[in-house]
CSV table of C-alpha atoms in Angstrom, one decimal:
chain,number,residue,atom,x,y,z
A,825,UNK,CA,79.9,177.7,272.7
A,826,UNK,CA,76.3,176.0,272.4
A,827,UNK,CA,77.8,172.7,272.4
A,828,UNK,CA,79.2,173.5,275.6
A,829,UNK,CA,76.0,173.4,277.9
A,830,UNK,CA,76.8,173.1,281.6
A,831,UNK,CA,80.6,172.1,281.0
A,832,UNK,CA,82.2,173.1,284.2
A,833,UNK,CA,85.8,173.3,282.6
A,834,UNK,CA,85.5,175.9,279.5
A,835,UNK,CA,88.9,175.4,278.1
A,836,UNK,CA,89.7,179.2,277.4
A,837,UNK,CA,88.5,182.3,278.5
A,838,UNK,CA,88.7,185.5,276.5
A,839,UNK,CA,89.6,188.4,278.1
A,840,UNK,CA,87.7,191.6,276.4
A,841,UNK,CA,90.7,193.9,277.4
A,842,UNK,CA,90.3,197.4,278.0
A,843,UNK,CA,89.5,198.7,274.5
A,844,UNK,CA,88.9,197.5,270.7
A,845,UNK,CA,90.7,200.8,269.3
A,846,UNK,CA,93.8,199.5,267.8
A,847,UNK,CA,95.4,202.9,268.0
A,848,UNK,CA,94.2,203.2,271.5
A,849,UNK,CA,95.4,199.2,272.2
A,850,UNK,CA,99.0,200.5,271.1
A,851,UNK,CA,99.0,203.8,273.4
A,852,UNK,CA,98.3,201.6,276.6
A,853,UNK,CA,100.9,199.2,275.6
A,854,UNK,CA,103.3,201.6,275.7
A,855,UNK,CA,102.1,203.3,278.8
A,856,UNK,CA,101.7,200.2,280.6
A,857,UNK,CA,105.3,198.9,279.7
A,858,UNK,CA,106.8,202.0,280.8
A,859,UNK,CA,104.8,201.8,284.1
A,860,UNK,CA,106.1,198.2,284.4
A,861,UNK,CA,109.7,198.7,283.8
A,862,UNK,CA,109.5,201.5,286.4
A,863,UNK,CA,108.0,199.3,288.6
A,864,UNK,CA,110.2,196.5,288.5
A,865,UNK,CA,113.3,199.0,288.7
A,866,UNK,CA,111.9,201.1,291.6
A,867,UNK,CA,110.7,197.7,293.5
A,868,UNK,CA,113.9,196.1,292.8
A,869,UNK,CA,115.8,198.8,293.4
A,870,UNK,CA,114.1,199.6,296.9
A,871,UNK,CA,114.6,195.8,298.0
A,872,UNK,CA,118.4,195.8,296.9
A,873,UNK,CA,119.1,199.5,298.7
A,874,UNK,CA,117.1,198.1,302.1
A,875,UNK,CA,118.9,194.9,301.8
A,876,UNK,CA,122.9,196.4,301.5
A,877,UNK,CA,122.4,199.3,303.3
A,878,UNK,CA,123.0,198.6,307.0
A,879,UNK,CA,121.3,202.1,308.3
A,880,UNK,CA,118.1,201.0,306.9
A,881,UNK,CA,117.8,197.8,308.8
A,882,UNK,CA,115.2,199.2,310.7
A,883,UNK,CA,111.5,197.8,311.2
A,884,UNK,CA,110.4,200.6,308.8
A,885,UNK,CA,112.8,199.5,306.0
A,886,UNK,CA,112.1,195.9,306.6
A,887,UNK,CA,108.3,196.3,306.0
A,888,UNK,CA,109.0,198.4,303.1
A,889,UNK,CA,111.0,196.0,301.7
A,890,UNK,CA,108.0,193.4,301.8
A,891,UNK,CA,105.6,196.0,300.6
A,892,UNK,CA,108.1,196.8,297.4
A,893,UNK,CA,108.1,192.6,296.8
A,894,UNK,CA,104.5,192.3,297.3
A,895,UNK,CA,104.2,195.4,294.6
A,896,UNK,CA,106.4,193.7,292.4
A,897,UNK,CA,104.8,190.3,292.4
A,898,UNK,CA,101.3,191.4,291.9
A,899,UNK,CA,102.4,193.8,289.3
A,900,UNK,CA,103.9,190.9,287.7
A,901,UNK,CA,100.9,188.6,288.0
A,902,UNK,CA,98.8,191.1,285.9
A,903,UNK,CA,100.8,193.5,283.8
A,904,UNK,CA,103.3,191.0,281.4
A,905,UNK,CA,99.7,189.0,280.7
A,906,UNK,CA,97.8,192.5,280.1
A,907,UNK,CA,100.6,193.6,277.8
A,908,UNK,CA,100.4,190.4,275.9
A,909,UNK,CA,97.0,190.9,275.4
A,910,UNK,CA,97.0,194.7,273.9
A,911,UNK,CA,99.3,193.3,271.3
A,912,UNK,CA,97.6,190.2,270.1
A,913,UNK,CA,94.1,189.7,268.5
A,914,UNK,CA,93.0,186.3,270.0
A,915,UNK,CA,93.1,187.4,274.1
A,916,UNK,CA,92.9,184.1,275.4
A,917,UNK,CA,93.7,183.0,279.0
A,918,UNK,CA,93.3,179.2,280.0
A,919,UNK,CA,91.2,178.1,282.7
A,920,UNK,CA,93.9,177.4,284.9
A,921,UNK,CA,95.8,180.6,284.4
A,922,UNK,CA,92.9,182.5,285.0
A,923,UNK,CA,92.3,181.0,288.1
A,924,UNK,CA,96.0,181.1,288.9
A,925,UNK,CA,96.1,184.6,288.2
A,926,UNK,CA,93.1,185.6,290.6
A,927,UNK,CA,94.4,183.3,293.1
A,928,UNK,CA,97.8,185.0,293.3
A,929,UNK,CA,95.9,188.5,293.0
A,930,UNK,CA,93.8,188.0,296.0
A,931,UNK,CA,97.0,186.5,297.7
A,932,UNK,CA,99.2,189.3,297.2
A,933,UNK,CA,96.2,192.0,297.9
A,934,UNK,CA,95.2,190.8,300.9
A,935,UNK,CA,98.7,190.6,302.0
A,936,UNK,CA,99.5,194.2,301.3
A,937,UNK,CA,96.4,195.2,303.2
A,938,UNK,CA,98.0,193.6,306.5
A,939,UNK,CA,101.4,194.4,305.4
A,940,UNK,CA,100.0,198.4,305.6
A,941,UNK,CA,98.2,197.9,308.9
A,942,UNK,CA,101.5,196.7,310.3
A,943,UNK,CA,103.3,199.9,308.9
A,944,UNK,CA,101.0,202.0,310.3
A,945,UNK,CA,101.6,200.2,313.6
A,946,UNK,CA,105.2,200.8,313.2
A,947,UNK,CA,104.3,204.3,312.6
A,948,UNK,CA,102.1,204.7,315.4
A,949,UNK,CA,105.1,203.2,318.0
A,950,UNK,CA,107.6,205.1,316.7
A,951,UNK,CA,105.8,208.4,316.8
A,952,UNK,CA,103.5,208.0,320.1
A,953,UNK,CA,105.7,205.6,322.5
A,954,UNK,CA,109.1,206.6,320.9
A,955,UNK,CA,110.8,205.0,324.1
A,956,UNK,CA,109.6,201.9,323.9
A,957,UNK,CA,109.9,201.3,320.2
A,958,UNK,CA,113.2,199.1,320.0
A,959,UNK,CA,111.4,196.7,322.6
A,960,UNK,CA,107.9,196.8,320.9
A,961,UNK,CA,108.9,196.8,317.4
A,962,UNK,CA,111.6,193.9,317.7
A,963,UNK,CA,113.2,191.9,314.9
A,964,UNK,CA,111.1,188.9,316.2
A,965,UNK,CA,107.9,190.8,316.4
A,966,UNK,CA,108.3,192.2,312.8
A,967,UNK,CA,108.7,188.8,311.6
A,968,UNK,CA,105.6,187.8,313.4
A,969,UNK,CA,103.6,190.8,311.8
A,970,UNK,CA,104.9,190.0,308.2
A,971,UNK,CA,104.2,186.2,308.6
A,972,UNK,CA,100.5,186.8,309.8
A,973,UNK,CA,100.3,189.2,306.8
A,974,UNK,CA,101.1,186.3,304.2
A,975,UNK,CA,98.9,183.6,306.3
A,976,UNK,CA,95.7,186.0,306.2
A,977,UNK,CA,96.7,186.6,302.5
A,978,UNK,CA,96.4,182.7,301.8
A,979,UNK,CA,93.5,182.2,304.0
A,980,UNK,CA,91.8,184.8,301.9
A,981,UNK,CA,92.9,183.4,298.7
A,982,UNK,CA,92.2,179.5,299.4
A,983,UNK,CA,88.7,180.7,300.6
A,984,UNK,CA,88.1,182.6,297.2
A,985,UNK,CA,89.7,179.6,295.2
A,986,UNK,CA,87.4,177.2,297.1
A,987,UNK,CA,84.1,179.1,296.4
A,988,UNK,CA,85.5,179.9,292.8
A,989,UNK,CA,86.0,176.1,291.9
A,990,UNK,CA,82.0,175.8,292.6
A,991,UNK,CA,81.0,177.9,289.9
A,992,UNK,CA,79.8,176.4,286.4
A,993,UNK,CA,80.2,177.9,282.9
A,994,UNK,CA,78.2,177.3,280.2
A,995,UNK,CA,77.1,179.9,277.9
A,996,UNK,CA,79.8,182.6,277.8
A,997,UNK,CA,83.7,182.4,278.3
A,998,UNK,CA,84.3,186.3,277.6
A,999,UNK,CA,85.7,187.9,280.7
A,1000,UNK,CA,84.6,191.7,280.4
A,1001,UNK,CA,88.2,193.0,282.1
A,1002,UNK,CA,91.6,193.0,281.5
A,1003,UNK,CA,92.7,190.5,283.9
A,1004,UNK,CA,91.1,187.4,285.6
A,1005,UNK,CA,89.3,189.5,288.8
A,1006,UNK,CA,86.7,187.7,291.0
A,1007,UNK,CA,83.8,190.2,289.8
A,1008,UNK,CA,83.8,189.6,286.1
A,1009,UNK,CA,84.3,185.6,286.3
A,1010,UNK,CA,81.3,185.1,288.8
A,1011,UNK,CA,79.2,187.2,286.3
A,1012,UNK,CA,79.7,184.6,283.7
A,1013,UNK,CA,78.6,181.5,286.0
A,1014,UNK,CA,75.2,180.0,285.0
A,1015,UNK,CA,74.8,178.8,289.0
A,1016,UNK,CA,73.3,180.8,291.3
A,1017,UNK,CA,76.4,182.9,292.6
A,1018,UNK,CA,74.6,184.3,295.3
A,1019,UNK,CA,75.7,182.5,298.5
A,1020,UNK,CA,79.5,182.8,296.9
A,1021,UNK,CA,79.2,186.6,296.5
A,1022,UNK,CA,78.1,186.7,300.0
A,1023,UNK,CA,80.9,184.4,301.1
A,1024,UNK,CA,83.4,186.8,299.1
A,1025,UNK,CA,82.2,189.6,300.5
A,1026,UNK,CA,82.5,188.8,303.9
A,1027,UNK,CA,86.1,187.6,303.4
A,1028,UNK,CA,87.4,190.8,301.2
A,1029,UNK,CA,85.1,193.0,303.3
A,1030,UNK,CA,86.7,191.8,306.5
A,1031,UNK,CA,89.7,192.0,305.5
A,1032,UNK,CA,89.6,195.3,304.2
A,1033,UNK,CA,87.7,196.8,307.1
A,1034,UNK,CA,90.0,195.0,309.9
A,1035,UNK,CA,93.3,196.5,308.1
A,1036,UNK,CA,91.7,200.0,307.5
A,1037,UNK,CA,90.0,200.1,311.0
A,1038,UNK,CA,93.7,199.3,312.7
A,1039,UNK,CA,95.5,201.9,310.0
A,1040,UNK,CA,92.8,204.6,310.8
A,1041,UNK,CA,93.4,204.4,314.7
A,1042,UNK,CA,97.2,204.2,314.4
A,1043,UNK,CA,97.1,207.6,312.4
A,1044,UNK,CA,94.3,209.3,314.5
A,1045,UNK,CA,96.6,208.5,317.5
A,1046,UNK,CA,99.9,209.6,315.6
A,1047,UNK,CA,97.9,213.3,314.2
A,1048,UNK,CA,97.2,213.8,317.7
A,1049,UNK,CA,100.4,213.3,319.1
A,1050,UNK,CA,102.2,215.3,316.1
A,1051,UNK,CA,99.4,218.6,316.9
A,1052,UNK,CA,101.0,218.3,320.9
A,1053,UNK,CA,104.8,218.6,319.4
A,1054,UNK,CA,105.7,222.2,320.1
A,1055,UNK,CA,108.7,222.5,317.8
A,1056,UNK,CA,107.6,223.2,314.4
A,1057,UNK,CA,110.5,221.3,312.8
A,1058,UNK,CA,109.3,218.3,315.1
A,1059,UNK,CA,106.0,218.6,313.8
A,1060,UNK,CA,107.0,218.8,310.1
A,1061,UNK,CA,109.7,215.8,310.7
A,1062,UNK,CA,107.1,213.6,312.0
A,1063,UNK,CA,104.3,214.9,309.4
A,1064,UNK,CA,106.2,214.1,306.4
A,1065,UNK,CA,106.9,210.5,307.7
A,1066,UNK,CA,103.4,209.6,307.7
A,1067,UNK,CA,102.1,211.8,304.8
A,1068,UNK,CA,103.9,209.9,302.3
A,1069,UNK,CA,102.1,206.4,304.1
A,1070,UNK,CA,98.8,208.2,304.3
A,1071,UNK,CA,98.9,209.1,300.6
A,1072,UNK,CA,99.8,205.5,299.5
A,1073,UNK,CA,96.9,204.2,301.8
A,1074,UNK,CA,94.6,206.4,300.4
A,1075,UNK,CA,94.9,205.4,296.5
A,1076,UNK,CA,95.3,201.7,297.3
A,1077,UNK,CA,92.2,201.5,299.5
A,1078,UNK,CA,90.1,203.9,297.8
A,1079,UNK,CA,90.1,202.4,294.5
A,1080,UNK,CA,90.3,198.8,296.2
A,1081,UNK,CA,86.7,199.7,298.4
A,1082,UNK,CA,85.3,201.3,295.1
A,1083,UNK,CA,86.0,198.2,293.1
A,1084,UNK,CA,85.0,195.3,295.5
A,1085,UNK,CA,82.3,196.8,298.1
A,1086,UNK,CA,79.6,197.1,295.8
A,1087,UNK,CA,77.3,194.3,294.6
A,1088,UNK,CA,78.7,192.8,291.0
A,1089,UNK,CA,75.1,193.6,289.4
A,1090,UNK,CA,76.2,197.2,289.1
A,1091,UNK,CA,79.4,196.2,287.8
A,1092,UNK,CA,80.3,198.4,284.7
A,1093,UNK,CA,83.0,197.8,282.5
A,1094,UNK,CA,84.6,201.2,282.1
A,1095,UNK,CA,84.6,203.1,285.6
A,1096,UNK,CA,85.5,199.3,287.0
A,1097,UNK,CA,88.3,199.1,284.9
A,1098,UNK,CA,89.7,202.6,285.3
A,1099,UNK,CA,89.5,201.9,289.1
A,1100,UNK,CA,91.7,198.4,288.6
A,1101,UNK,CA,94.2,200.1,286.1
A,1102,UNK,CA,94.9,202.0,289.3
A,1103,UNK,CA,95.7,199.1,291.7
A,1104,UNK,CA,97.3,196.6,289.6
A,1105,UNK,CA,99.5,199.0,287.2
A,1106,UNK,CA,99.7,202.0,289.0
A,1107,UNK,CA,100.2,202.1,292.5
A,1108,UNK,CA,103.0,199.2,292.6
A,1109,UNK,CA,104.9,201.8,290.7
A,1110,UNK,CA,103.7,204.6,293.0
A,1111,UNK,CA,104.6,203.1,295.9
A,1112,UNK,CA,108.2,203.0,295.9
A,1113,UNK,CA,108.0,206.9,294.5
A,1114,UNK,CA,106.2,207.6,297.5
A,1115,UNK,CA,107.9,205.7,300.1
A,1116,UNK,CA,111.3,206.4,298.7
A,1117,UNK,CA,111.9,209.7,296.6
A,1118,UNK,CA,110.4,211.9,299.8
A,1119,UNK,CA,112.4,210.5,302.0
A,1120,UNK,CA,116.4,211.6,302.8
A,1121,UNK,CA,117.1,208.6,304.5
A,1122,UNK,CA,116.9,206.3,301.3
A,1123,UNK,CA,118.6,208.8,299.0
A,1124,UNK,CA,121.4,209.1,301.7
A,1125,UNK,CA,121.5,204.9,301.2
A,1126,UNK,CA,121.7,205.5,297.7
A,1127,UNK,CA,124.7,207.4,297.8
A,1128,UNK,CA,126.5,205.4,300.6
A,1129,UNK,CA,126.0,202.4,298.5
A,1130,UNK,CA,126.8,203.9,295.2
A,1131,UNK,CA,130.5,205.0,297.0
A,1132,UNK,CA,131.1,201.7,298.4
A,1133,UNK,CA,130.7,200.2,295.0
A,1134,UNK,CA,132.9,203.0,293.4
A,1135,UNK,CA,135.5,202.3,296.1
A,1136,UNK,CA,135.3,198.3,295.8
A,1137,UNK,CA,135.3,198.8,291.9
A,1138,UNK,CA,139.0,201.2,292.0
């Protein structure tokens, strides 16, 4: 490491992972593997059902299909490598792989922020202006929202990549984390990262805040509308639709804000890693469960698809 003074391209980074204890590593491996399998099955299932069942060809399920795709992707960007590292003693990740992982992670995370805001807006129109719903949430407008979300994700990732490409790594190549996240990689740089940190903070902060404000405004309007509904069953129905969304949003933003919107000097291995495990490994599994298991429409669609399969099988 001493001979590599001021060499921008450290050939490999070492990911420290979550723990040194081999027993705990094995337990985590089993746990994360189980979570990953549920994530893949749950999200692939959601994509398939919303595609196969015609009654689910509505804007809400169009967004949910993309949410499942994003969750499946960003879980796949992080979990398999983490699983591999939990089993091996040499936890190397190449320079290229590290920055690829980081770019995809930022791209998918930022896209999900704006997808969640699109979903909140969709619920707002459905509950607050139900008569205009088919007009406002046309297929074309939904596609524009999705496209916009991906574009913003790409721009965020591109800016992040530009900033990161200007770093020089010289002394240490040990990343104190289980995946290549911006904060722990910034901590390794031997160039002054102050300007880059401010830039990344502005980009990440504006992404989180703009999408969070959209979500908050939508849900405040929704709640005030729900409170005006006189029938109890109507109140229950409207509230149950939104409760699941709010739960998903709360966990996602809670852990994201806890991790990113604070100075990197206060980066602590234990707490931050637990928060990261949440939004990188656990949340992609929770989303299909939160959005579909509490949802009669998805259950009915599943039954219809299965019956169709049985019918054509006979």
